[in-house]
PDB file of C-alpha atoms in Angstrom:
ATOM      1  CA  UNK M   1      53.817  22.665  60.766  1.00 43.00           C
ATOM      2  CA  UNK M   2      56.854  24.047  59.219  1.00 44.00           C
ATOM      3  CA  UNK M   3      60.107  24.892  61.075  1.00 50.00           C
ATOM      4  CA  UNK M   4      62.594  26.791  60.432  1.00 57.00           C
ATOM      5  CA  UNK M   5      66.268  27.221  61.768  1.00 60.00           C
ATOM      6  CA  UNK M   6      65.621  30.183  63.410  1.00 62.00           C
ATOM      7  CA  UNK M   7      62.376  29.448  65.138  1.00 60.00           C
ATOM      8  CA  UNK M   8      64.642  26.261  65.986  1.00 64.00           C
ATOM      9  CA  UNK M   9      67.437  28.350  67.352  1.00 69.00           C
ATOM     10  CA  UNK M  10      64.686  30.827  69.359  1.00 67.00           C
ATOM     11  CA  UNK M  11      63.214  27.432  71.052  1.00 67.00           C
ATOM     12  CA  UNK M  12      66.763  26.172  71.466  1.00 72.00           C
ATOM     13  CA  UNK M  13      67.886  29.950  73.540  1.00 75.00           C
ATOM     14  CA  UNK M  14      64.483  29.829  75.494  1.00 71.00           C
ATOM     15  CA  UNK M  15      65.127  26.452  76.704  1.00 74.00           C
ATOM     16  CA  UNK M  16      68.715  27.158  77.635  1.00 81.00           C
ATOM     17  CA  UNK M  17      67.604  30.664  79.402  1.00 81.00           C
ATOM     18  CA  UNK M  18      64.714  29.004  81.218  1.00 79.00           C
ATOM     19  CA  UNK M  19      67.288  26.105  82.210  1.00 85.00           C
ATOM     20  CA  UNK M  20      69.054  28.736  83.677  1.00 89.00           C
ATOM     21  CA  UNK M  21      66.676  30.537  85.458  1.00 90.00           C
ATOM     22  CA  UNK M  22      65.760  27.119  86.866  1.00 88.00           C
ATOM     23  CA  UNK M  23      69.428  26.873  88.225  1.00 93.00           C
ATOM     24  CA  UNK M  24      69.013  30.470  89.807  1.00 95.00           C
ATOM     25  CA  UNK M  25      65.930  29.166  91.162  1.00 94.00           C
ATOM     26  CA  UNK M  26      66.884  26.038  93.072  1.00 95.00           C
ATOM     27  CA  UNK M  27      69.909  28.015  94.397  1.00 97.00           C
ATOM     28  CA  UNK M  28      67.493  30.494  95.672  1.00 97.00           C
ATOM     29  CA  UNK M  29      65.267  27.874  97.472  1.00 96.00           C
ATOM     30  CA  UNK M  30      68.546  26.214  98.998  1.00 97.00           C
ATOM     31  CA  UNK M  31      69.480  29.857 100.416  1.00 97.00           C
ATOM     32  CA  UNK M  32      65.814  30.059 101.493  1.00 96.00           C
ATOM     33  CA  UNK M  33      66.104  26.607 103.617  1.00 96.00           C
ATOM     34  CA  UNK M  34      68.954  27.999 105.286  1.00 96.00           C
ATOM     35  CA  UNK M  35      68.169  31.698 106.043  1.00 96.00           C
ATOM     36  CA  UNK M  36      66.503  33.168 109.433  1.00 96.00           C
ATOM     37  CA  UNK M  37      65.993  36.262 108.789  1.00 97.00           C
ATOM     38  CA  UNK M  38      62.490  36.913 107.639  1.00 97.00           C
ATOM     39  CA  UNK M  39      62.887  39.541 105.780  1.00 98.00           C
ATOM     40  CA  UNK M  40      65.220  38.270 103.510  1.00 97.00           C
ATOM     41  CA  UNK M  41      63.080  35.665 103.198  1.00 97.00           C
ATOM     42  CA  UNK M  42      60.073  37.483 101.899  1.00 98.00           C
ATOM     43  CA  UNK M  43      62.764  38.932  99.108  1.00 97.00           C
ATOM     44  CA  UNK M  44      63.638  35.386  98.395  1.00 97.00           C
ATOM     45  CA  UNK M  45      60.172  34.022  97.631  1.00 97.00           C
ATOM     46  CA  UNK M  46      58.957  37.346  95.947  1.00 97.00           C
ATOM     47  CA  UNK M  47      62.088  36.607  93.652  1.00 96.00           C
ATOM     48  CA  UNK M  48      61.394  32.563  93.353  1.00 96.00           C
ATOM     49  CA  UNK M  49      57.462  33.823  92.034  1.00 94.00           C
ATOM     50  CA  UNK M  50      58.894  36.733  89.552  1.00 93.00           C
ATOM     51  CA  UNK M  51      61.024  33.724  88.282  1.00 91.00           C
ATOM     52  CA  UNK M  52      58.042  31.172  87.736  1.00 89.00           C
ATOM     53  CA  UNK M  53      55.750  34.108  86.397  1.00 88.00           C
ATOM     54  CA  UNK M  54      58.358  34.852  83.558  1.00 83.00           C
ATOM     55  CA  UNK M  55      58.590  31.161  82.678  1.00 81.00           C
ATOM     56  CA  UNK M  56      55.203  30.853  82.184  1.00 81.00           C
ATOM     57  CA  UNK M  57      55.012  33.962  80.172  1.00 76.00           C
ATOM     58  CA  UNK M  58      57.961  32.145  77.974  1.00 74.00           C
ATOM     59  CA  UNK M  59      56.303  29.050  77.753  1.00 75.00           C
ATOM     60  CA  UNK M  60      52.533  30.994  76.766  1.00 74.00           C
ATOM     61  CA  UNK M  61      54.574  32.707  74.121  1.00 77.00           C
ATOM     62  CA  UNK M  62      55.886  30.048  72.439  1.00 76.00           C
ATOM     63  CA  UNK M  63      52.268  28.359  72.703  1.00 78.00           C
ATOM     64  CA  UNK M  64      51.212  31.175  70.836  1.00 79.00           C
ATOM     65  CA  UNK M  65      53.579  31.455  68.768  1.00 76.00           C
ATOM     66  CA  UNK M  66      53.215  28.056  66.963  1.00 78.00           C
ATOM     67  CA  UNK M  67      49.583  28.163  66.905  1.00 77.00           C
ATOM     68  CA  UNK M  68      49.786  31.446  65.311  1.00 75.00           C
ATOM     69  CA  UNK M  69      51.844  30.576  62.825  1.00 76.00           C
ATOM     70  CA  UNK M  70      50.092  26.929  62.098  1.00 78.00           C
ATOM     71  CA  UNK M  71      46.850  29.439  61.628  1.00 79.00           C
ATOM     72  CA  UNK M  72      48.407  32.175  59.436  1.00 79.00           C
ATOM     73  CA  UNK M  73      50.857  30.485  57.369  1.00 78.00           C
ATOM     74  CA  UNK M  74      54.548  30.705  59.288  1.00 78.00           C
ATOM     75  CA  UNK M  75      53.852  34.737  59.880  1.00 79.00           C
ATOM     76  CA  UNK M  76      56.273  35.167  62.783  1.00 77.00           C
ATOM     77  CA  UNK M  77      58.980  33.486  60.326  1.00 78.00           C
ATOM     78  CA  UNK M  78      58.176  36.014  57.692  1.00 82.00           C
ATOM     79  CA  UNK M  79      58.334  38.803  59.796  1.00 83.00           C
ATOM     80  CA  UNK M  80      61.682  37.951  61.494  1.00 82.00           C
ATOM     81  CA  UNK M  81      62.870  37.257  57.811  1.00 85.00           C
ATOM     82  CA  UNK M  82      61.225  41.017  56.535  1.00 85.00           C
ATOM     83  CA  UNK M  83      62.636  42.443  59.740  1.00 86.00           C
ATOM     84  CA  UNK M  84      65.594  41.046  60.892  1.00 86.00           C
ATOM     85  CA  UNK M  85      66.248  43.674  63.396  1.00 86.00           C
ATOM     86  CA  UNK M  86      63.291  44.047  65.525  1.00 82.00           C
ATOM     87  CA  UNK M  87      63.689  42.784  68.984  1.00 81.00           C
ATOM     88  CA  UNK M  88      62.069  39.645  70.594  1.00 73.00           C
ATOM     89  CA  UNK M  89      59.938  42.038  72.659  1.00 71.00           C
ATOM     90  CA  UNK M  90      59.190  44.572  69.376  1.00 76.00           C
ATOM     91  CA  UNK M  91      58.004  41.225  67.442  1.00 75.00           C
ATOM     92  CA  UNK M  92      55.854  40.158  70.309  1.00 67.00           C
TER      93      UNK M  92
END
């Protein structure tokens, strides 16, 4: 499987946003612990779920992303390197 320093540096940003995200996460279930007001509670977990659902959509990306380009020769390198300006979401 061949890497390069970008798909490096893409793996290297997910893993520092998700780490984050994480953070905001823990802090939220601390606050949750704490709070009596039901309501706000709801809010809290709805948030806590939106969190672990875009995680996993990171994670499945990535999953995809290797195996696609193991299968079709490094094609998501090539087409960040033809097209350096589309977007994470326009390359997905």
């Amino acid at each position: 499987m061949a890497t390069s320093p970008d798909s490096a540096s893409s793996t290297m940003h997910l893993m520092n946003k998700n780490e984050l995200i994480g953070g905001i996460k823990n802090k939220l279930n601390s606050i949750l612990k704490k709070e009596r007001n039901e309501l706000v509670k709801m809010v809290i977990r709805q948030i806590i779920k939106d969190i672990d659902h875009n995680i996993e959509l990171d994670q499945d990306w990535r999953q995809f992303e290797l195996h696609f380009d193991q299968v079709y020769g490094d094609f998501m390198n090539r087409i960040k390197m033809e097209f350096p300006g589309l977007t994470p979401q326009e390359r997905k």
